[in-house]
XYZ file of C-alpha atoms in Angstrom:
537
model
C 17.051 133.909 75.867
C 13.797 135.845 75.946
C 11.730 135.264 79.381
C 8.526 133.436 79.461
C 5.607 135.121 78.923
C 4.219 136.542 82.071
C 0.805 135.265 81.877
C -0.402 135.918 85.139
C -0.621 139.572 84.017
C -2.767 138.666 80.950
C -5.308 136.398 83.022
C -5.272 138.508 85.881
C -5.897 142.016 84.492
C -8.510 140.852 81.672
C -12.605 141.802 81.947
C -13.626 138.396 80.452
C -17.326 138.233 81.138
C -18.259 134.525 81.846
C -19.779 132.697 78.726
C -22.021 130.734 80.332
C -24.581 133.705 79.566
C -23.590 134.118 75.768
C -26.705 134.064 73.425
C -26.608 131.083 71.352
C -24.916 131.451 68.026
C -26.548 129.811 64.526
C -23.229 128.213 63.740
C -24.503 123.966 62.842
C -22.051 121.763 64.955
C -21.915 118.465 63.012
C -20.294 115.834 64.700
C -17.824 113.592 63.031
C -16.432 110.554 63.589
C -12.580 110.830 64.703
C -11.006 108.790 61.978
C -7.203 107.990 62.210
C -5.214 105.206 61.127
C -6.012 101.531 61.867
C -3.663 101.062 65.127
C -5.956 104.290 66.516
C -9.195 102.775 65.277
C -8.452 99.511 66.916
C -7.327 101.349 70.251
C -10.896 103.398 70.226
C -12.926 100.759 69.517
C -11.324 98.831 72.864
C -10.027 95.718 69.996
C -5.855 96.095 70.864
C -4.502 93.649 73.136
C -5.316 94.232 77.066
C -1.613 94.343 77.695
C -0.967 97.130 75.256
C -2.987 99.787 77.370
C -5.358 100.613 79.895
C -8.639 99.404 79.358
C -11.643 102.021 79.251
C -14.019 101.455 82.013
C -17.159 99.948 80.518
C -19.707 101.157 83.311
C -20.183 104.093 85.842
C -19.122 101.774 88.489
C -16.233 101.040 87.059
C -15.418 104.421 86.291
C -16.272 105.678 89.945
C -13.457 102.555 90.915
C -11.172 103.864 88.660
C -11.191 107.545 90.146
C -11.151 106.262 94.005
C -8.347 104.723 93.175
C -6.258 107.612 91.612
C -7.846 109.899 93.984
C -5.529 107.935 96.940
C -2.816 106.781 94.581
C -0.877 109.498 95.798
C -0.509 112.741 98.493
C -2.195 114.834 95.984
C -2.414 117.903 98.294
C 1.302 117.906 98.116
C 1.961 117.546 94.281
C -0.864 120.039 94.167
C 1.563 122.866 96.090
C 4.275 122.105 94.242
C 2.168 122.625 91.162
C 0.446 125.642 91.994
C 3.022 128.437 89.951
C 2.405 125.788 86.795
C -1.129 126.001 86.562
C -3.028 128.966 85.186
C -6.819 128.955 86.632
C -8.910 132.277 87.482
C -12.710 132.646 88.187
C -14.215 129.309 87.281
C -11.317 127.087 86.328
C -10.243 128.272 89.767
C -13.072 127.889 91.733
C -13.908 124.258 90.023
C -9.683 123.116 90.580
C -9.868 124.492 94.368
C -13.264 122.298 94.910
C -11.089 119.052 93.423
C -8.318 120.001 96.132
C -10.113 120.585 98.413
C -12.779 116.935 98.219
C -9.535 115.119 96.807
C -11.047 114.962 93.419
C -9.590 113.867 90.011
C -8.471 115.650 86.652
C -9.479 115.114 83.556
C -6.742 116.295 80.857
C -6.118 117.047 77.783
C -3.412 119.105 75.533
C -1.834 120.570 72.417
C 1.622 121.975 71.464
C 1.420 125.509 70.663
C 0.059 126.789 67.467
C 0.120 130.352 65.893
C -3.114 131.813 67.404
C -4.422 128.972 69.776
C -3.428 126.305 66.165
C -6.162 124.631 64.826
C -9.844 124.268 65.753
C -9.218 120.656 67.324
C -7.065 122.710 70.084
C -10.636 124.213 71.352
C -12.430 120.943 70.687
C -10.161 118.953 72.486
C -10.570 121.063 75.785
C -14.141 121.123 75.214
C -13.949 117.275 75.304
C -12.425 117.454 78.244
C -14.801 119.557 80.079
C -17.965 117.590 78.897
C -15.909 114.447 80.053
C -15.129 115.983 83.340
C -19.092 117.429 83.751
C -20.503 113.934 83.052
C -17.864 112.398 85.518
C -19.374 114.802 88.193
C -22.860 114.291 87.244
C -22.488 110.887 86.611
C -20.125 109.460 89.476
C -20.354 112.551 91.960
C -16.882 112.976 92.314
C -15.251 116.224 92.175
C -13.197 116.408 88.594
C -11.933 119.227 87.014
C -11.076 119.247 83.425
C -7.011 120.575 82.623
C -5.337 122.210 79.063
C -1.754 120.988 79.422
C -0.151 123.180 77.177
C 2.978 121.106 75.842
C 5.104 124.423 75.632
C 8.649 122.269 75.751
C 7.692 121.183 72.174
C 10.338 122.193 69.909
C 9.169 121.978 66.564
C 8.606 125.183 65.332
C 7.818 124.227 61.865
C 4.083 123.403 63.617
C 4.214 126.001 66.210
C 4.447 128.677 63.739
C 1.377 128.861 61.452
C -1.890 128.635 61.508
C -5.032 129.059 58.968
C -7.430 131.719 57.625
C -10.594 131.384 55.461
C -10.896 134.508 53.290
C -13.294 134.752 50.361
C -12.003 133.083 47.998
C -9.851 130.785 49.463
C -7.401 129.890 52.558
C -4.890 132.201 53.508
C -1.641 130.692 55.256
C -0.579 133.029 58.259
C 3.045 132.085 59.054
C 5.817 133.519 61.613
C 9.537 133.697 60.225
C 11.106 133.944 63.859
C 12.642 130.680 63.892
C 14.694 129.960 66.385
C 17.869 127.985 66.842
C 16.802 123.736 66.470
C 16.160 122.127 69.408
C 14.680 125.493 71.110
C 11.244 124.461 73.159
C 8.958 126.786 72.500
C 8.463 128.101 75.527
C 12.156 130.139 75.306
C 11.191 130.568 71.523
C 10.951 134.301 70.747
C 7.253 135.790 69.636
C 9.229 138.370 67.317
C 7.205 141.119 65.421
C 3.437 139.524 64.070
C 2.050 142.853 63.300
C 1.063 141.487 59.609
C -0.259 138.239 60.839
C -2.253 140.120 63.401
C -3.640 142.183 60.404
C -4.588 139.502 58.704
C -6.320 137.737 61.469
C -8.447 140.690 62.076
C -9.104 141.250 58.034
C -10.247 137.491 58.385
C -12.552 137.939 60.878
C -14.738 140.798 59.058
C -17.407 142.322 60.723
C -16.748 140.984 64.112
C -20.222 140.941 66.404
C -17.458 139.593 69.263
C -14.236 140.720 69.266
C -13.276 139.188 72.463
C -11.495 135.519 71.076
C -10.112 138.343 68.449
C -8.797 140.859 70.916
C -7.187 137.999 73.046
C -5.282 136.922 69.891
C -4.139 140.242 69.320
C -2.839 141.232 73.164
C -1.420 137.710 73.549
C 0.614 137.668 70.105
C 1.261 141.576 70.273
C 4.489 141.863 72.487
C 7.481 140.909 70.532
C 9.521 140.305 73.884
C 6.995 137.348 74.175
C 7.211 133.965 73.429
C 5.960 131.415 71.139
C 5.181 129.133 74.228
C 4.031 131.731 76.556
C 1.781 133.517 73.795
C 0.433 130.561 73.698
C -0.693 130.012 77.256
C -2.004 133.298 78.205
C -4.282 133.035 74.966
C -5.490 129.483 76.061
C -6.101 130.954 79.685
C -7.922 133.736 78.461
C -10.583 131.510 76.319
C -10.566 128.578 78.979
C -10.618 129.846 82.553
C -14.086 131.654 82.113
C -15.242 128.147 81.030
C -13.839 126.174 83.734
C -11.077 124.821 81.938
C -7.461 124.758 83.595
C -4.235 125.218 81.753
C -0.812 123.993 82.848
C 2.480 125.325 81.128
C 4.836 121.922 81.281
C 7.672 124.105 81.037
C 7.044 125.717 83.895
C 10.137 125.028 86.303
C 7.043 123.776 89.007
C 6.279 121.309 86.521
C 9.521 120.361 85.618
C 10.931 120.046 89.533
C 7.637 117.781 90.346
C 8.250 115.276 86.862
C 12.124 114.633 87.739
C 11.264 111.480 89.930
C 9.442 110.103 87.099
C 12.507 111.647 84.501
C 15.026 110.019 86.503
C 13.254 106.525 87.061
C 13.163 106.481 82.939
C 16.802 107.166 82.895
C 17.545 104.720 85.374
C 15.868 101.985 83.274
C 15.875 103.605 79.591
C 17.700 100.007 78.379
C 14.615 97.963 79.894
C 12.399 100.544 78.192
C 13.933 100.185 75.327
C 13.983 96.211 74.797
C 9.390 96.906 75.916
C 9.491 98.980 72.599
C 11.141 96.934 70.810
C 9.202 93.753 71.333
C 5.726 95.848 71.427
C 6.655 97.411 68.010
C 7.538 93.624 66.705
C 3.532 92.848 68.064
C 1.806 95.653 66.249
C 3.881 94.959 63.203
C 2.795 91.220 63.712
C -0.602 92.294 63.202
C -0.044 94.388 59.822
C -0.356 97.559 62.036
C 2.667 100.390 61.975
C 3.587 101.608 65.573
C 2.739 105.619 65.898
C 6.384 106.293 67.224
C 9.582 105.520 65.934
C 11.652 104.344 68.248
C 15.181 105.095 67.948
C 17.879 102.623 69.518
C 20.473 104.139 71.710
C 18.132 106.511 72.852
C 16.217 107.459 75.877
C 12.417 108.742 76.480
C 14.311 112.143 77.933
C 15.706 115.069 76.785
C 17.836 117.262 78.687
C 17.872 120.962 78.282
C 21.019 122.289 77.838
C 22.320 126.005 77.110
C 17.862 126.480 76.548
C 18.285 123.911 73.718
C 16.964 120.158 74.088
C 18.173 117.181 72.824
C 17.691 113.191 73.462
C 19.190 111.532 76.016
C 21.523 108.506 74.641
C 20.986 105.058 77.030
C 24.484 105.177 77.761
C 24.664 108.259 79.492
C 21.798 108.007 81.267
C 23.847 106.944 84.791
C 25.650 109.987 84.392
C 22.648 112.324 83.921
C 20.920 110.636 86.897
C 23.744 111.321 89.026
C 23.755 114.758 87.745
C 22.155 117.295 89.897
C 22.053 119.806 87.428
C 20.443 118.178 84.735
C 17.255 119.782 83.209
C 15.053 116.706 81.972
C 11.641 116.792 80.254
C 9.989 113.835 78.499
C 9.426 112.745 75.119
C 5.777 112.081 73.509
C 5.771 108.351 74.615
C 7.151 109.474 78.636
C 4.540 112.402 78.792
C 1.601 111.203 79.848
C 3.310 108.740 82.483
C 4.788 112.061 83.626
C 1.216 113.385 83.704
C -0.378 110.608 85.406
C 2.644 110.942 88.109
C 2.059 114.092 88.839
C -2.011 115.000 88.193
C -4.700 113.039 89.565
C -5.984 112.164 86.307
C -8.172 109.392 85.427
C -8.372 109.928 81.611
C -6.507 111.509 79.010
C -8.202 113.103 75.730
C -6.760 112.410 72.868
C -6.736 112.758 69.227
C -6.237 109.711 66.807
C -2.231 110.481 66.821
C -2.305 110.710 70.580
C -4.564 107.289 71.105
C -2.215 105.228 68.673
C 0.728 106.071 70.419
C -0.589 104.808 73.915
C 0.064 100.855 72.629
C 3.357 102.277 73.320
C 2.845 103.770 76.221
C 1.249 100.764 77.922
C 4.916 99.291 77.241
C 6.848 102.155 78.405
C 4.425 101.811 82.213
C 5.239 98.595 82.187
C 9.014 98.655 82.072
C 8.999 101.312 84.506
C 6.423 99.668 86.904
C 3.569 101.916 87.205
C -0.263 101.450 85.951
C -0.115 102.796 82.286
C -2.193 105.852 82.065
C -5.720 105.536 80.191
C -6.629 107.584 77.284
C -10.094 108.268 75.556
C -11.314 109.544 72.284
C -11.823 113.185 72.317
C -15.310 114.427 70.433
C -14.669 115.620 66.838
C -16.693 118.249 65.163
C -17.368 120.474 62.168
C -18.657 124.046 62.367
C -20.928 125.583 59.517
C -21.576 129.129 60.184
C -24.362 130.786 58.696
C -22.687 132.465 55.431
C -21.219 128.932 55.003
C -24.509 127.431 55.073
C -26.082 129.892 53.225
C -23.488 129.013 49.775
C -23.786 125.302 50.456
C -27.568 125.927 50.078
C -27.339 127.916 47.042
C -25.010 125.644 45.590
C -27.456 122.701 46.575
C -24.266 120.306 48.173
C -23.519 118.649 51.252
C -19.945 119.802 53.195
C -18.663 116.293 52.454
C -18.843 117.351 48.690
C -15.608 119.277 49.197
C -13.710 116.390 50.513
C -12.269 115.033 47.723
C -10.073 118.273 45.511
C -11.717 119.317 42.500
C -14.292 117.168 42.620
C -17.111 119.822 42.928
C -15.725 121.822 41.026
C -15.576 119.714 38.146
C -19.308 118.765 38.803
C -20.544 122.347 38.908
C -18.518 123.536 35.474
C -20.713 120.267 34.242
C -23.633 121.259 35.289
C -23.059 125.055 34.004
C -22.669 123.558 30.315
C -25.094 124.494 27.697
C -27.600 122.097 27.148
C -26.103 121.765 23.590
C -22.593 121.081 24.210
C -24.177 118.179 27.264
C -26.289 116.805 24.237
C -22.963 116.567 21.932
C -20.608 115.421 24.022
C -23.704 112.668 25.096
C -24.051 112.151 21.151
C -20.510 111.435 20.494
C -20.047 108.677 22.976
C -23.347 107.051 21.660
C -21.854 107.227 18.274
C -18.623 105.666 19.108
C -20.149 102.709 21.493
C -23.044 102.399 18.423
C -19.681 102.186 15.881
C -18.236 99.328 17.673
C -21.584 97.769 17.770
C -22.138 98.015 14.638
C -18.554 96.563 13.880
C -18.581 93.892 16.421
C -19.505 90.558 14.225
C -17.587 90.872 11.614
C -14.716 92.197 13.734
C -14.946 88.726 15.531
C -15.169 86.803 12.242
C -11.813 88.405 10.804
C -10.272 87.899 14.186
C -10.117 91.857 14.973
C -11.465 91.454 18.435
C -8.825 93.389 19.714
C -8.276 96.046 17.447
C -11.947 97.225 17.719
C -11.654 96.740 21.349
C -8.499 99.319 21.199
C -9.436 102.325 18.805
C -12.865 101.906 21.123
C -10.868 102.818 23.804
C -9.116 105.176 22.048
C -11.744 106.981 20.648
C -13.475 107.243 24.313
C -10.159 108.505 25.524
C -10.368 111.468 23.137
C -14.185 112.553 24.040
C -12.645 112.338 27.696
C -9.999 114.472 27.021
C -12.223 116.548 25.102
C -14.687 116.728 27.659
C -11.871 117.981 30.365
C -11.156 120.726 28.227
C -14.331 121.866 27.844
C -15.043 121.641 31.501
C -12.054 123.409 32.347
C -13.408 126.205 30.047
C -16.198 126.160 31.970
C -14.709 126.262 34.907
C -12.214 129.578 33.512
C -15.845 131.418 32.406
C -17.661 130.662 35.791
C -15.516 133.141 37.957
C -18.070 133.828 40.209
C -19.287 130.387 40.586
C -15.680 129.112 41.336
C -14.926 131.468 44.059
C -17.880 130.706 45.731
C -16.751 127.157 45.869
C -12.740 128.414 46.706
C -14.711 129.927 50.036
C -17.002 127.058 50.583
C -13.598 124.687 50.812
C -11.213 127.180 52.610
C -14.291 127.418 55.295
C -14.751 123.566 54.836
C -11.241 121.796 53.960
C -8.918 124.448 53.878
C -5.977 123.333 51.973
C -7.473 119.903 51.415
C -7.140 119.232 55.094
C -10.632 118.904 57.407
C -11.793 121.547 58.926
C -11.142 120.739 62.597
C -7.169 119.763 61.755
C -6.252 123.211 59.798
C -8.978 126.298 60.178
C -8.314 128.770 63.094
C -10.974 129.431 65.593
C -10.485 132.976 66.199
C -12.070 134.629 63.242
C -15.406 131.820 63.900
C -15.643 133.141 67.398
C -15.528 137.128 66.165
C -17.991 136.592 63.814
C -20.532 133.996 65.796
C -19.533 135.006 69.215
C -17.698 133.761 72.043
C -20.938 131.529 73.174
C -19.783 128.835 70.370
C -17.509 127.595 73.005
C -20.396 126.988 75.095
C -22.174 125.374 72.436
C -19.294 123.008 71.251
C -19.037 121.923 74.786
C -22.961 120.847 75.064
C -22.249 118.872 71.667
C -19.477 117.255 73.843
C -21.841 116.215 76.013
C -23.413 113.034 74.472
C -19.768 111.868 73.210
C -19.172 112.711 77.247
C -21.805 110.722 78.250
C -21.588 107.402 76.095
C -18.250 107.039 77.293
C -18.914 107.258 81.386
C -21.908 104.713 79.846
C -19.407 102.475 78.802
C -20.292 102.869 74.961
């Protein structure tokens, strides 16, 4: 089994100039409302049960209570030691994490498992969430808080781990590793293998890069094949965060692991009581029409045990024998995590996506079968990004980036509008002909009882100058090459593979292009999300 990546090289030998003095870039950050499904939207809007999770403070004051209290819930300056090899923090991120320690501050947190090239956009707008959150809780409550990446490297499913998304002219491009390893393998001991053509492609997505920096990163972090997925991973997201003030923790990290086993064991130690709270707190969000984020799966445990670098699930009946085991290497399923978080991090709030918030109603049962406060969780901000060139084709094209939501749609409406005024005028003609027909028809239809006949060849008849019409637009559509790859790029940039921007498109190539200083920007968007929640709103 390939070692871990050794970040510490990576972060420590890099010339990373700060951001904070970027230029600003002309990418348009539109903020979006987070969506997800009705158990999330009920958890954000503060509507679940009280008993199903931690309620959000609803004022400063209550907020400031809320972080005295974790700030002494615990000998932090301990856990903080034991922590210290797990946590990945140079020039700001350190500086900001050593003021926390050393005022007995709190953490905010967020996290992500590992995606080809830092995953998704939402990986970078989640930790931006996080740092607004954790500047406003500063400004706002004048506590020391310093915002943390945990980096969920003891995820095993490859299948997610291992691609990520382009936007090329013309469309999306899907950039995908083969490596997989054997199931069950956490991505952390998950071997990088060779990405030399994904590389390639990365940089051919990125064009003309003003900023090669996010680009560069990509490229040293995911250029050693000895790496691995995991570690890649890290030492990208430490890269991009620490000159931000952003923290990153690698939960495989055998400090992380060694300071969770109290919490590991005390779920093992109760994993049938834990199992009867998810039970009857999946019958209550059934109850109310909803469907719980997890499936819970009787006979087994929150905890996995790693064995020969593979994990699997820890059955309830031989959890006695694993807690008496000294040997046993335990890490915790989605629904233990942030318990295990909270146990170890002073952290006041968790930011999540809508997944991640719908699956704390089952959290909230898991804390309270174990007997500790359930941890709190928050919305994280949710954005779209319009660079220039984007902007510059939805202007010519005279649309809205919501046009390219539904598939087809636009394009169908542009191959319309590109018909000859002629063929518009027919097509117009023959459905005025048919409706004027039936018209015509209607009386004596209804005296010889034929009602429904005319009512039916109608139809009919309408159904053929659809059909017709579909074929004609599709002709269109074939003749307007031009027109239709500028809309194939305006939807790979926009909802790449029918998918939102945010959940699919990589950052990396946005960053080379715009420069670095979007980070920046993304986290000053942040900033009123931030802001309303501290308020209470």
């Amino acid at each position: 089994m390939p070692a871990m990546y050794d970040w510490c090289d990576v972060v420590h030998g890099l010339t990373y100039p700060e951001l904070r003095s970027d230029r600003m870039t002309d990418v348009r950050i539109i903020t979006e409302p987070l969506g997800g499904s009705p158990l999330s939207l009920m958890l954000q809007r503060g509507e679940a049960p009280p008993e199903w999770c931690a309620t959000r403070p609803n004022s400063t004051e209550r907020w400031k209570a809320l972080a005295a209290k974790r700030a002494s819930s615990a000998s932090w300056a301990d856990m903080w030691s034991t922590l210290d090899a797990a946590i990945i923090a140079s020039g700001p991120a350190r500086d900001r994490l050593e003021r926390v320690r050393r005022e007995g501050g709190v953490v905010i947190t967020t996290g992500q498992q590992p995606g080809l090239f830092g995953g998704p956009i939402y990986t970078w707008s989640k930790a931006m969430s996080a740092l607004a959150l954790a500047d406003a809780v500063e400004r706002e409550l004048g506590i020391a808080c310093a915002p943390m990446f945990w980096a969920a490297t003891d995820d095993a499913d490859f299948a997610e781990a291992a691609f990520t998304i382009v936007a090329v002219d013309g469309g999306a491009e899907v950039l995908r590793s083969a490596n997989e390893p054997v199931e069950g393998t956490p991505m952390a001991f998950a071997p990088l293998g060779d990405l030399s053509a994904q590389r390639a492609r990365l940089r051919a997505a990125s064009g003309s890069a003003a900023d090669t920096r996010a680009l560069d990163a990509g490229e040293q972090c995911y250029g050693e094949e000895t790496a691995t997925v995991g570690g890649a991973y890290v030492a990208l997201l430490a890269q991009m965060l620490s000159p931000l003030g952003v923290a990153v923790i690698d939960a495989s990290h055998d400090a992380v692991r060694a300071a969770s086993e109290p919490m590991l064991r005390r779920a093992l130690e109760k994993s049938a009581g834990v199992e009867e709270a998810l039970i009857a707190r999946r019958g209550e969000i059934e109850r109310r029409g909803l469907e719980p984020q997890v499936v819970d799966v009787k006979g087994l445990s929150l905890v996995f045990a790693r064995e020969h670098g593979i994990k699997r699930r820890i059955a309830t009946v031989e959890a006695a024998a694993m807690v008496a085991s000294s040997d046993a290497l335990l890490t915790p399923n989605v629904l233990l995590r942030p318990i295990v978080e909270a146990a170890i991090l002073p952290t006041i709030s968790y930011v999540g996506g809508p997944g991640e918030i719908a699956y704390f109603a089952q959290v909230g049962a898991v804390a309270d079968a174990l007997g500790v406060e359930p941890p709190l969780v928050v919305p994280r901000w949710s954005c779209t990004l319009i660079e220039p060139r984007v902007q510059a084709l939805l202007n010519r094209l005279d649309v809205q980036p919501d046009a390219l939501a539904r598939p087809d749609a636009l394009e169908s409406r542009l191959a319309r509008q590109a018909m000859s005024n002629g063929m518009t005028e027919a097509l117009a003609a023959l459905r005025a002909s048919v409706e004027g027909a039936g018209t015509a028809l209607a009386e004596e239809a209804r005296a010889l009882g034929m009602d429904g006949a005319l009512t039916g060849a109608k139809g009919a008849l309408n159904h053929r100058v659809d059909r017709l019409e579909r074929r004609l637009v599709a002709a269109v559509k074939r003749r307007e090459h031009a027109l239709l790859r500028d809309v194939a790029t305006l939807r790979a940039n926009l909802y790449p593979l029918h998918k939102r921007q945010e959940r699919a498109l990589n950052i990396i190539p946005i960053l080379s292009r715009n420069g670095c200083g979007l980070l920046n920007e993304m986290r000053d968007a942040a900033a009123t999300h931030a802001d309303a929640l501290i308020a209470g709103r």
